Amino acid sequence: SFISALNREGIVPDLLAEEQCEFDHVGNEYVVSFRDVTPFKILRSVRRLKSVIKQCMPDVVHVHQINRLAYFVVKACKELNIPVIATAWGSDVLVIPQSNKLYRFLVRKTLYRTQIVTADSNEMIQAMRGLVDGNESKYRLLQYGIDLVDSIEKENIIYSNRLHKELYRIDKIIGYAKEFFKTHTDWKLVVGATGPETDELKKLAEHLEMKDKVIFVGWLGKEENHNWYAKSKIYISIPKHDGTAVSLLEAMSAGCIPVVSDLTVSREWIEDGLNGIIEKEGINPLEEAISVNQKNCAEINRKKVEEKASRTVCTQTFIKYYKELV
């Protein structure tokens, strides 16, 4: 979606990654992997990387996620005098640098050598400033941008579409739904996406005798995903840590009542009880969600997303930063 948005502005970027992506609407696509950490193979990958960048000689390089590939790309660009904008994704600056000294070094060096760094939450920006002292003006709060989702007639549906991984606590969502359905029998939980825990989650729903109330719809295309947002009254996403999730912004634009984890980034978007619910210990957030004024919540959230996270606004800002560097 981000590449397509650039295309609409007349930009067709070349793409470099550690594996074949086969994205539409890119120019040349290159693969350079740093996953093998043996010294010989790293040196070979460094030479290959520099060769690719010299061949392209871009006006600016945009690095997505502050990881090992970013470290080597930014180092090569510095040597070639090519400006770099980097975008942090979340755990790359919030979690990994705290648990791995090598990655902390790689992240710090990447941030230090990058001219502009964007992130979708103030929490991430503060974390990066804590890692690298210096020019704080290079850190910019900016979303990738989303395509707004229009609401249709709402149904008694709770929608969850984060990946089926431990991080996203889908099992906890099913547990909340189990309690909620005891007194709200005409509701259902729709679980989108897939992941390593999918089979276990299905078994959990069956064990809790919720097979008819929890509907697993699998990995969805954009239109199907948007349709579930459009008709769901409640959207729930309660990961252990997160950046600003695209799915949250899409749900907000579609008039869902958001239920989110008690994270710093959540409070950047949600005022508890007004335009959503922030999860609290010992309280079922779904029970709280149905007490929120849906119409008022939808109006507040639609306006927020239009002003801060629409695809058009965010793409134009990224392009402004590219031109600033060039």
CSV table of N, CA, C and O in Angstrom, one decimal, residues 171 174-175 178 199-214 216:
chain,number,residue,atom,x,y,z
A,171,ASP,N,-5.6,-15.7,22.6
A,171,ASP,CA,-6.3,-16.5,23.6
A,171,ASP,C,-7.0,-15.7,24.7
A,171,ASP,O,-8.1,-16.1,25.2
A,174,ILE,N,-10.3,-14.5,23.3
A,174,ILE,CA,-11.3,-15.6,23.4
A,174,ILE,C,-11.9,-15.7,24.8
A,174,ILE,O,-13.1,-15.9,25.0
A,175,GLY,N,-11.0,-15.6,25.8
A,175,GLY,CA,-11.4,-15.7,27.2
A,175,GLY,C,-12.4,-14.6,27.6
A,175,GLY,O,-13.4,-14.8,28.2
A,178,LYS,N,-15.7,-15.3,26.0
A,178,LYS,CA,-16.4,-16.4,26.7
A,178,LYS,C,-17.3,-15.8,27.8
A,178,LYS,O,-18.5,-16.1,28.0
A,199,ASP,N,-4.1,-23.3,15.2
A,199,ASP,CA,-4.7,-24.6,15.6
A,199,ASP,C,-5.0,-24.6,17.1
A,199,ASP,O,-6.1,-25.1,17.5
A,200,GLU,N,-4.1,-24.1,17.9
A,200,GLU,CA,-4.3,-24.1,19.3
A,200,GLU,C,-5.5,-23.2,19.7
A,200,GLU,O,-6.3,-23.5,20.6
A,201,LEU,N,-5.6,-22.1,19.0
A,201,LEU,CA,-6.7,-21.2,19.3
A,201,LEU,C,-8.1,-21.8,18.9
A,201,LEU,O,-9.1,-21.6,19.6
A,202,LYS,N,-8.1,-22.5,17.8
A,202,LYS,CA,-9.3,-23.2,17.4
A,202,LYS,C,-9.7,-24.3,18.4
A,202,LYS,O,-10.9,-24.4,18.8
A,203,LYS,N,-8.7,-25.0,18.9
A,203,LYS,CA,-8.9,-26.0,20.0
A,203,LYS,C,-9.5,-25.4,21.2
A,203,LYS,O,-10.3,-25.9,21.9
A,204,LEU,N,-8.9,-24.2,21.6
A,204,LEU,CA,-9.4,-23.5,22.8
A,204,LEU,C,-10.8,-23.1,22.7
A,204,LEU,O,-11.6,-23.3,23.6
A,205,ALA,N,-11.2,-22.6,21.5
A,205,ALA,CA,-12.6,-22.2,21.3
A,205,ALA,C,-13.5,-23.4,21.4
A,205,ALA,O,-14.6,-23.3,22.0
A,206,GLU,N,-13.1,-24.5,20.9
A,206,GLU,CA,-13.9,-25.7,21.0
A,206,GLU,C,-14.0,-26.2,22.4
A,206,GLU,O,-15.0,-26.6,22.9
A,207,HIS,N,-12.8,-26.2,23.1
A,207,HIS,CA,-12.8,-26.6,24.5
A,207,HIS,C,-13.7,-25.8,25.4
A,207,HIS,O,-14.4,-26.3,26.3
A,208,LEU,N,-13.8,-24.5,25.1
A,208,LEU,CA,-14.7,-23.6,25.8
A,208,LEU,C,-16.1,-23.6,25.4
A,208,LEU,O,-16.9,-22.8,25.8
A,209,GLU,N,-16.4,-24.5,24.4
A,209,GLU,CA,-17.8,-24.7,23.9
A,209,GLU,C,-18.2,-23.4,23.2
A,209,GLU,O,-19.4,-23.0,23.4
A,210,MET,N,-17.3,-22.8,22.4
A,210,MET,CA,-17.6,-21.6,21.7
A,210,MET,C,-17.5,-21.7,20.2
A,210,MET,O,-17.3,-20.7,19.5
A,211,LYS,N,-17.5,-23.0,19.7
A,211,LYS,CA,-17.3,-23.2,18.3
A,211,LYS,C,-18.2,-22.4,17.4
A,211,LYS,O,-17.9,-22.0,16.3
A,212,ASP,N,-19.5,-22.3,17.9
A,212,ASP,CA,-20.5,-21.6,17.1
A,212,ASP,C,-20.5,-20.1,17.3
A,212,ASP,O,-21.1,-19.3,16.5
A,213,LYS,N,-19.7,-19.6,18.3
A,213,LYS,CA,-19.7,-18.2,18.6
A,213,LYS,C,-18.4,-17.5,18.2
A,213,LYS,O,-18.3,-16.3,18.1
A,214,VAL,N,-17.3,-18.3,17.9
A,214,VAL,CA,-16.1,-17.8,17.5
A,214,VAL,C,-15.8,-18.2,16.1
A,214,VAL,O,-15.7,-19.4,15.8
A,216,PHE,N,-13.5,-18.3,12.8
A,216,PHE,CA,-12.1,-18.0,12.3
A,216,PHE,C,-12.2,-17.9,10.8
A,216,PHE,O,-12.7,-18.8,10.1
